[in-house]
Short mmCIF file of C-alpha atoms in Angstrom, two decimals:
data_model
loop_
_atom_site.label_atom_id
_atom_site.label_comp_id
_atom_site.label_asym_id
_atom_site.label_seq_id
_atom_site.Cartn_x
_atom_site.Cartn_y
_atom_site.Cartn_z
CA MET C 1 0.01 0.04 0.02
CA ARG C 2 0.74 3.55 -0.54
CA VAL C 3 -0.23 5.23 2.89
CA GLY C 4 -0.65 8.73 3.66
CA PHE C 5 -0.62 10.22 7.16
CA LEU C 6 -2.34 13.54 7.55
CA ILE C 7 -1.42 15.62 10.58
CA ASP C 8 -0.53 19.00 11.58
CA ARG C 9 3.04 18.46 12.86
CA TRP C 10 4.88 15.26 12.08
CA GLN C 11 6.78 15.35 15.43
CA PRO C 12 6.88 11.88 17.32
CA GLY C 13 8.68 13.47 20.20
CA ARG C 14 5.53 15.17 21.02
CA GLY C 15 3.99 12.17 22.39
CA GLY C 16 0.17 11.30 22.19
CA ALA C 17 -1.30 10.88 18.60
CA GLU C 18 2.16 12.10 17.10
CA ARG C 19 3.74 9.09 18.72
CA ALA C 20 1.18 6.68 17.85
CA MET C 21 1.14 7.66 14.24
CA ALA C 22 4.75 7.41 13.88
CA ASP C 23 4.75 4.02 15.56
CA LEU C 24 2.28 2.80 13.02
CA ALA C 25 4.13 4.56 10.08
CA ALA C 26 7.40 2.81 11.34
CA TRP C 27 5.50 -0.68 11.50
CA LEU C 28 3.94 -0.37 8.15
CA ALA C 29 7.35 0.71 6.41
CA GLY C 30 8.79 -2.36 8.00
CA ARG C 31 6.21 -4.34 6.52
CA GLY C 32 7.07 -3.10 2.98
CA HIS C 33 4.31 -0.51 2.66
CA ALA C 34 5.15 2.99 1.28
CA VAL C 35 4.74 5.65 4.00
CA HIS C 36 3.99 9.25 3.30
CA ALA C 37 3.43 11.97 5.84
CA PHE C 38 1.60 15.22 4.99
CA ALA C 39 2.06 18.09 7.64
CA VAL C 40 2.88 21.69 8.02
CA GLU C 41 6.19 20.78 9.49
CA GLY C 42 8.06 17.99 11.14
CA GLN C 43 10.24 15.02 10.71
CA GLY C 44 9.63 11.38 11.21
CA PRO C 45 9.19 7.84 9.58
CA GLY C 46 8.60 7.91 5.76
CA VAL C 47 8.63 10.39 2.97
CA PHE C 48 7.70 13.84 4.27
CA HIS C 49 5.56 16.40 2.20
CA PRO C 50 5.50 19.85 3.40
CA VAL C 51 1.85 21.49 3.20
CA ARG C 52 1.47 25.08 3.42
CA ALA C 53 -0.92 26.31 6.13
CA PRO C 54 -3.50 28.50 4.34
CA ARG C 55 -4.32 31.78 5.67
CA ALA C 56 -7.82 32.64 6.92
CA LEU C 57 -9.58 35.05 9.20
CA THR C 58 -10.69 32.73 11.78
CA ARG C 59 -9.26 29.58 13.76
CA GLY C 60 -12.18 27.59 12.43
CA ALA C 61 -11.70 28.69 8.80
CA ARG C 62 -7.98 27.91 9.17
CA GLU C 63 -8.58 24.44 10.52
CA ARG C 64 -10.93 23.75 7.73
CA ALA C 65 -8.56 25.05 5.14
CA LEU C 66 -5.86 23.07 6.33
CA GLY C 67 -7.77 20.00 6.41
CA GLN C 68 -8.57 20.65 2.72
CA ALA C 69 -4.96 21.26 1.89
CA LEU C 70 -3.74 18.03 3.51
CA VAL C 71 -6.38 15.89 1.74
CA ALA C 72 -5.67 17.47 -1.53
CA ALA C 73 -1.75 16.62 -1.01
CA ALA C 74 -2.45 13.23 -0.20
CA GLU C 75 -4.79 12.58 -3.24
CA GLU C 76 -2.26 14.24 -5.67
CA SER C 77 0.55 11.92 -4.34
CA GLY C 78 -1.62 8.82 -5.25
CA CYS C 79 -1.97 7.56 -1.82
CA ASP C 80 -4.19 4.34 -1.77
CA VAL C 81 -5.36 4.97 1.72
CA THR C 82 -5.25 7.75 4.22
CA VAL C 83 -4.88 8.02 7.97
CA GLY C 84 -5.96 11.09 10.15
CA VAL C 85 -6.04 12.03 13.55
CA ARG C 86 -7.21 15.59 13.17
CA HIS C 87 -10.47 16.89 11.72
CA LEU C 88 -10.32 16.56 7.94
CA PRO C 89 -12.98 17.03 5.18
CA ARG C 90 -12.62 13.34 4.30
CA VAL C 91 -10.23 10.29 5.35
CA ASP C 92 -10.22 6.56 4.95
CA LEU C 93 -9.26 5.85 8.57
CA TYR C 94 -10.09 8.57 11.25
CA TRP C 95 -7.97 7.68 14.50
CA PRO C 96 -9.32 10.38 16.98
CA HIS C 97 -6.84 9.95 19.84
CA GLY C 98 -8.74 12.48 21.80
CA GLY C 99 -12.02 10.78 21.29
CA SER C 100 -15.09 12.61 20.87
CA HIS C 101 -14.42 16.41 20.70
CA ALA C 102 -17.40 17.18 23.03
CA ALA C 103 -16.20 14.88 25.69
CA ALA C 104 -12.52 16.16 25.55
CA LEU C 105 -13.91 19.73 25.69
CA HIS C 106 -15.90 18.77 28.75
CA GLY C 107 -12.98 17.16 30.35
CA ARG C 108 -10.76 20.21 29.95
CA ARG C 109 -13.51 22.53 31.48
CA CYS C 110 -13.90 20.22 34.40
CA ALA C 111 -10.24 20.16 34.99
CA SER C 112 -10.20 24.00 34.99
CA ALA C 113 -13.07 24.23 37.33
CA GLY C 114 -11.77 21.38 39.67
CA ARG C 115 -15.09 19.62 39.76
CA LEU C 116 -17.40 17.33 37.59
CA LEU C 117 -19.61 19.75 35.49
CA PRO C 118 -23.04 19.03 34.13
CA VAL C 119 -22.62 18.51 30.35
CA SER C 120 -25.14 21.05 29.60
CA GLU C 121 -22.92 23.62 31.11
CA VAL C 122 -20.26 23.22 28.70
CA ARG C 123 -20.87 24.63 25.33
CA ALA C 124 -18.73 24.67 22.19
CA ARG C 125 -17.70 28.21 21.01
CA GLY C 126 -15.48 29.52 18.19
CA ARG C 127 -13.00 27.00 16.96
CA HIS C 128 -14.69 24.19 19.09
CA ARG C 129 -17.99 24.60 17.20
CA ALA C 130 -15.96 24.21 14.10
CA PHE C 131 -14.26 21.08 15.32
CA LEU C 132 -17.61 19.47 16.14
CA GLU C 133 -19.07 20.38 12.81
CA MET C 134 -16.11 18.68 11.22
CA GLU C 135 -16.33 15.76 13.33
CA ARG C 136 -19.94 15.14 12.80
CA ALA C 137 -19.30 15.22 9.01
CA LEU C 138 -16.57 12.77 9.42
CA VAL C 139 -18.18 10.37 11.97
CA GLU C 140 -21.90 10.69 11.38
CA GLY C 141 -21.64 11.96 7.81
CA GLY C 142 -19.66 8.99 6.63
CA ARG C 143 -16.60 11.06 5.28
CA ALA C 144 -14.37 8.66 7.39
CA ARG C 145 -14.80 5.21 6.07
CA ARG C 146 -13.63 3.85 9.27
CA VAL C 147 -13.12 5.17 12.87
CA ALA C 148 -10.63 3.62 15.06
CA CYS C 149 -11.45 4.03 18.65
CA VAL C 150 -8.53 3.74 21.17
CA SER C 151 -10.63 2.53 23.92
CA GLY C 152 -13.98 1.35 24.93
CA LEU C 153 -14.49 4.60 26.52
CA VAL C 154 -14.03 6.46 23.20
CA MET C 155 -16.24 3.72 21.21
CA ARG C 156 -19.19 4.26 23.59
CA GLU C 157 -19.04 7.99 23.62
CA LEU C 158 -18.79 8.11 19.66
CA ALA C 159 -21.70 5.65 19.45
CA ALA C 160 -23.85 7.51 21.68
CA ALA C 161 -23.19 10.89 19.86
CA TYR C 162 -23.40 9.54 16.35
CA ALA C 163 -25.77 6.64 16.35
CA GLY C 164 -25.46 6.43 12.38
CA ALA C 165 -21.79 5.64 12.63
CA ILE C 166 -21.98 2.49 14.69
CA GLU C 167 -21.23 0.21 11.94
CA ARG C 168 -18.14 2.07 10.91
CA LEU C 169 -16.62 2.19 14.51
CA VAL C 170 -14.10 -0.26 15.25
CA LEU C 171 -12.47 -0.99 18.56
CA VAL C 172 -8.62 -0.89 18.41
CA PRO C 173 -7.40 -0.41 21.96
CA ASP C 174 -3.96 1.26 22.17
CA GLY C 175 -0.96 -1.11 22.66
CA VAL C 176 2.13 -0.87 24.50
CA ASP C 177 5.77 -1.97 23.85
CA ALA C 178 5.78 -4.99 26.43
CA GLU C 179 9.57 -5.77 25.60
CA ARG C 180 10.58 -2.35 26.54
CA PHE C 181 8.29 -1.81 29.45
CA HIS C 182 9.08 -4.96 31.63
CA PRO C 183 9.51 -5.64 35.52
CA ARG C 184 13.24 -6.52 34.73
CA GLU C 185 13.83 -3.05 34.25
CA ARG C 186 13.43 -2.36 37.82
CA GLU C 187 16.97 -3.48 38.37
CA ARG C 188 18.29 -1.54 35.35
CA SER C 189 16.78 1.85 34.10
CA GLY C 190 14.54 1.90 37.27
CA ALA C 191 17.63 1.71 39.63
CA ARG C 192 19.53 4.15 37.71
CA LEU C 193 16.63 6.71 37.97
CA ARG C 194 16.42 6.02 41.78
CA ALA C 195 19.98 6.48 42.23
CA GLU C 196 19.85 9.79 40.23
CA LEU C 197 17.10 10.85 42.56
CA HIS C 198 19.04 9.78 45.74
CA LEU C 199 16.30 7.32 46.76
CA ASP C 200 17.03 4.22 48.47
CA ARG C 201 15.18 0.90 47.40
CA GLU C 202 12.97 1.17 50.35
CA MET C 203 11.37 4.55 50.05
CA PRO C 204 8.15 4.34 48.15
CA LEU C 205 8.08 6.39 44.92
CA LEU C 206 5.14 7.73 43.39
CA ALA C 207 5.10 8.87 39.83
CA PHE C 208 2.91 11.32 37.78
CA SER C 209 3.54 12.04 34.24
CA ALA C 210 1.73 14.58 31.87
CA ARG C 211 2.30 17.39 29.46
CA ASN C 212 -0.94 18.97 30.60
CA PRO C 213 -0.83 18.65 34.60
CA VAL C 214 -4.08 20.33 35.26
CA LEU C 215 -6.01 18.20 32.76
CA LYS C 216 -4.21 14.96 34.29
CA GLY C 217 -5.15 15.96 37.99
CA LEU C 218 -1.93 17.03 39.50
CA PRO C 219 -3.71 19.52 41.61
CA ALA C 220 -5.83 16.95 43.30
CA LEU C 221 -2.84 14.82 43.74
CA LEU C 222 -0.90 17.54 45.58
CA GLY C 223 -3.89 18.02 47.62
CA ALA C 224 -4.18 14.29 48.64
CA LEU C 225 -0.51 14.05 49.37
CA ALA C 226 -0.47 17.30 51.66
CA GLY C 227 -2.60 15.00 53.97
CA LEU C 228 -0.49 11.94 53.98
CA GLN C 229 2.97 13.58 55.28
CA GLU C 230 3.10 11.13 58.19
CA LEU C 231 3.76 8.33 55.75
CA PRO C 232 6.98 7.73 53.87
CA TRP C 233 6.75 8.44 50.18
CA ARG C 234 8.53 10.62 47.34
CA LEU C 235 6.73 12.12 44.31
CA LEU C 236 8.24 12.35 40.81
CA VAL C 237 6.33 14.63 38.56
CA ALA C 238 7.51 14.16 34.91
CA GLY C 239 6.57 16.25 31.78
CA PRO C 240 5.42 19.87 32.65
CA LYS C 241 6.99 22.40 30.50
CA ASP C 242 7.42 24.61 33.74
CA PRO C 243 8.75 22.36 36.58
CA ALA C 244 9.48 25.44 38.80
CA ARG C 245 5.72 26.36 38.80
CA TRP C 246 4.65 22.93 39.87
CA ALA C 247 7.44 22.69 42.63
CA ARG C 248 6.03 25.94 43.86
CA ARG C 249 2.61 24.53 43.94
CA ALA C 250 3.72 21.66 45.90
CA ARG C 251 5.22 23.85 48.44
CA ALA C 252 2.15 26.03 48.59
CA ALA C 253 0.20 22.82 49.43
CA GLY C 254 2.21 22.19 52.46
CA ILE C 255 4.51 19.56 51.11
CA ALA C 256 8.19 19.61 52.18
CA PRO C 257 10.30 20.63 49.23
CA ASP C 258 12.46 17.29 49.58
CA ARG C 259 9.45 15.26 49.02
CA VAL C 260 8.61 16.25 45.53
CA ARG C 261 10.84 16.45 42.44
CA VAL C 262 9.54 17.85 39.09
CA LEU C 263 11.33 17.29 35.87
CA ALA C 264 10.49 18.52 32.34
CA GLU C 265 11.74 15.21 30.80
CA VAL C 266 12.01 11.58 32.31
CA GLU C 267 12.58 8.56 29.96
CA PRO C 268 9.39 6.67 30.18
CA VAL C 269 10.81 3.10 30.66
CA ALA C 270 12.76 4.39 33.68
CA LEU C 271 9.67 6.28 35.06
CA ALA C 272 7.60 3.15 35.01
CA ALA C 273 10.26 0.97 36.55
CA ALA C 274 11.51 3.17 39.27
CA SER C 275 8.06 3.95 40.63
CA ASP C 276 6.21 1.75 42.94
CA LEU C 277 2.88 3.28 42.26
CA VAL C 278 1.86 5.48 39.16
CA VAL C 279 -1.11 7.91 40.07
CA HIS C 280 -3.00 9.38 37.06
CA PRO C 281 -6.09 11.12 38.61
CA THR C 282 -6.96 12.41 35.01
CA TRP C 283 -10.04 14.56 34.10
CA ARG C 284 -9.97 13.22 30.45
CA ASP C 285 -7.85 10.72 28.87
CA ALA C 286 -9.22 8.81 25.86
CA CYS C 287 -6.68 6.15 26.53
CA GLY C 288 -3.67 6.87 28.79
CA LEU C 289 -0.43 5.59 27.65
CA VAL C 290 1.16 6.08 31.07
CA VAL C 291 -1.26 3.71 32.62
CA LEU C 292 -0.59 0.95 30.12
CA GLU C 293 3.36 1.59 30.51
CA ALA C 294 3.16 1.37 34.31
CA LEU C 295 1.06 -1.86 34.18
CA ALA C 296 3.43 -3.55 31.53
CA ALA C 297 6.36 -2.91 34.04
CA GLY C 298 4.52 -4.40 36.87
CA THR C 299 3.64 -1.07 38.59
CA PRO C 300 0.25 -0.75 39.80
CA VAL C 301 -1.77 2.37 39.04
CA ILE C 302 -4.42 4.74 40.61
CA THR C 303 -6.59 6.45 37.90
CA THR C 304 -10.23 7.29 37.35
CA ALA C 305 -12.87 6.30 35.15
CA ARG C 306 -12.16 9.31 32.86
CA ALA C 307 -9.19 7.33 31.55
CA GLY C 308 -9.88 4.75 28.59
CA ALA C 309 -6.97 2.76 29.98
CA ALA C 310 -8.78 2.30 33.26
CA GLU C 311 -10.50 -0.80 31.54
CA ALA C 312 -7.19 -2.70 31.70
CA ILE C 313 -7.28 -2.46 35.52
CA ALA C 314 -9.25 -5.81 36.02
CA SER C 315 -8.91 -6.06 39.93
CA GLU C 316 -8.18 -4.24 42.94
CA GLU C 317 -4.87 -6.36 43.14
CA VAL C 318 -3.41 -4.44 40.09
CA GLY C 319 -4.80 -0.87 40.57
CA THR C 320 -7.49 1.62 41.69
CA VAL C 321 -10.04 3.37 39.64
CA LEU C 322 -11.81 6.15 41.16
CA ASP C 323 -15.28 7.60 39.84
CA ASP C 324 -14.55 11.50 40.50
CA PRO C 325 -11.12 12.96 39.73
CA GLY C 326 -12.18 15.81 42.11
CA ASP C 327 -12.67 13.78 45.27
CA ILE C 328 -9.54 14.42 46.93
CA ALA C 329 -10.21 12.47 49.97
CA ALA C 330 -11.02 9.34 47.93
CA LEU C 331 -7.53 9.72 46.21
CA ARG C 332 -5.96 10.30 49.56
CA ARG C 333 -7.50 7.02 50.92
CA ALA C 334 -6.42 5.00 47.61
CA ILE C 335 -2.89 6.24 48.05
CA ALA C 336 -2.67 5.27 51.84
CA THR C 337 -3.97 1.89 51.02
CA TRP C 338 -1.39 1.19 48.35
CA LEU C 339 1.25 2.67 50.61
CA GLN C 340 0.18 0.03 53.11
CA THR C 341 0.25 -2.69 50.43
CA LEU C 342 3.93 -1.68 49.44
CA ARG C 343 5.06 -1.76 53.16
CA SER C 344 3.35 -5.30 53.32
CA GLY C 345 5.52 -6.48 50.40
CA GLY C 346 2.97 -6.23 47.60
CA PRO C 347 2.12 -6.01 44.62
CA ASP C 348 2.68 -9.49 42.63
CA ARG C 349 4.27 -7.66 39.70
CA SER C 350 3.67 -10.42 37.41
CA ALA C 351 -0.10 -10.36 38.02
CA VAL C 352 -0.03 -6.51 37.50
CA ARG C 353 1.65 -7.09 34.00
CA ALA C 354 -0.61 -10.10 33.19
CA VAL C 355 -3.59 -7.81 32.98
CA LEU C 356 -2.18 -6.51 29.67
CA GLY C 357 -2.46 -9.73 27.83
CA GLY C 358 -3.40 -8.94 24.04
CA ARG C 359 -2.26 -5.36 24.34
CA GLU C 360 1.09 -5.94 22.94
CA ARG C 361 2.46 -3.37 20.43
CA GLU C 362 2.54 -5.95 17.68
CA THR C 363 -1.11 -6.93 18.07
CA TRP C 364 -2.21 -3.32 18.24
CA LEU C 365 -0.30 -2.43 15.04
CA ALA C 366 -1.13 -5.61 12.98
CA ALA C 367 -4.82 -4.93 13.82
CA LEU C 368 -4.59 -1.35 12.28
CA GLU C 369 -2.62 -2.65 9.35
CA ALA C 370 -5.45 -4.96 8.68
CA ILE C 371 -8.05 -2.30 8.59
CA LEU C 372 -5.94 -0.42 6.18
CA LEU C 373 -5.58 -3.36 3.88
CA ASP C 374 -9.10 -3.87 3.79
CA LEU C 375 -9.95 -0.30 3.00
CA ALA C 376 -7.36 -0.35 0.14
CA ALA C 377 -8.72 -3.28 -1.26
CA HIS C 378 -12.15 -2.08 -1.19
CA PRO C 379 -11.98 1.62 -2.16
CA SER C 380 -15.78 1.90 -2.81
CA LEU C 381 -16.73 0.91 0.77
#
């Protein structure tokens, strides 16, 4: 196949959708397919085609114009099948890593408010209204021939919003590189990271990772930990663009400075392996790769029902799923319970890892390849 990837920026290092698309592109290239990327800027697997961003008066108009330009460039290049993660006028495989735009917008507004808001209170304005219109045309209107859902959460919300699209929705849960993320890394990359942090093996290390700390629940986590200072623990926060700001917020919450480290960059394998508990009290995460990576490394997770990856936490022995991201007391109790489990010698890391059976990287990418092959073989569907 000649596969075209359509995205704003072809930058795998940004993580999220960009990283997932690059993983799929590299997989397809390794399988002998021709990979072409169409974006305004960037660098990654395959042949890169720069597409000029058209000028327009409003953000919504710019988004529509860029979508048209990306599609036109892929068509002119003769792609057999196209993949897109952004809103486009048409695409063969739509792969919305943010899930329903309405649900994503609701999650962001709830995170800003620090509480769960009624859906009716969150209204789409400006560019968000344009995004919803484009999404409806893609999903409900059939301009996307298939829609790959990264989790059961995303599939349910799209099915509820766009009943006419149910037959074109396909569940392809995000996978994880189970060879890279493995319990054996605790004695390698995990031990190195703990040494860099000057932590002995007995000190419980809690980990939080996000580029958007507010959306992923860091304020609630700091509030919960402020009430647990009689217990031994350290917190490593990875990913914020402004580490100093979050270090100050931890101190403002009353947490001693030596108990929290905030770093802009931490190697993901080392983070998953060095930590004893990953805490991801997110307000919105269509999947949540940090959850899958931790589980693959044998590290239990506390997260919320607002994370698609929460469906992988099959029992209380491997993690905890909270209903309300804003319930600081519930989060505090869950952390305290896990700290007690750690003091008692648990958990069984092989049991934690076992819940990811069937979500290995190869299974995930092969499923996407199969969808693209079917679409390429049946262009009229």
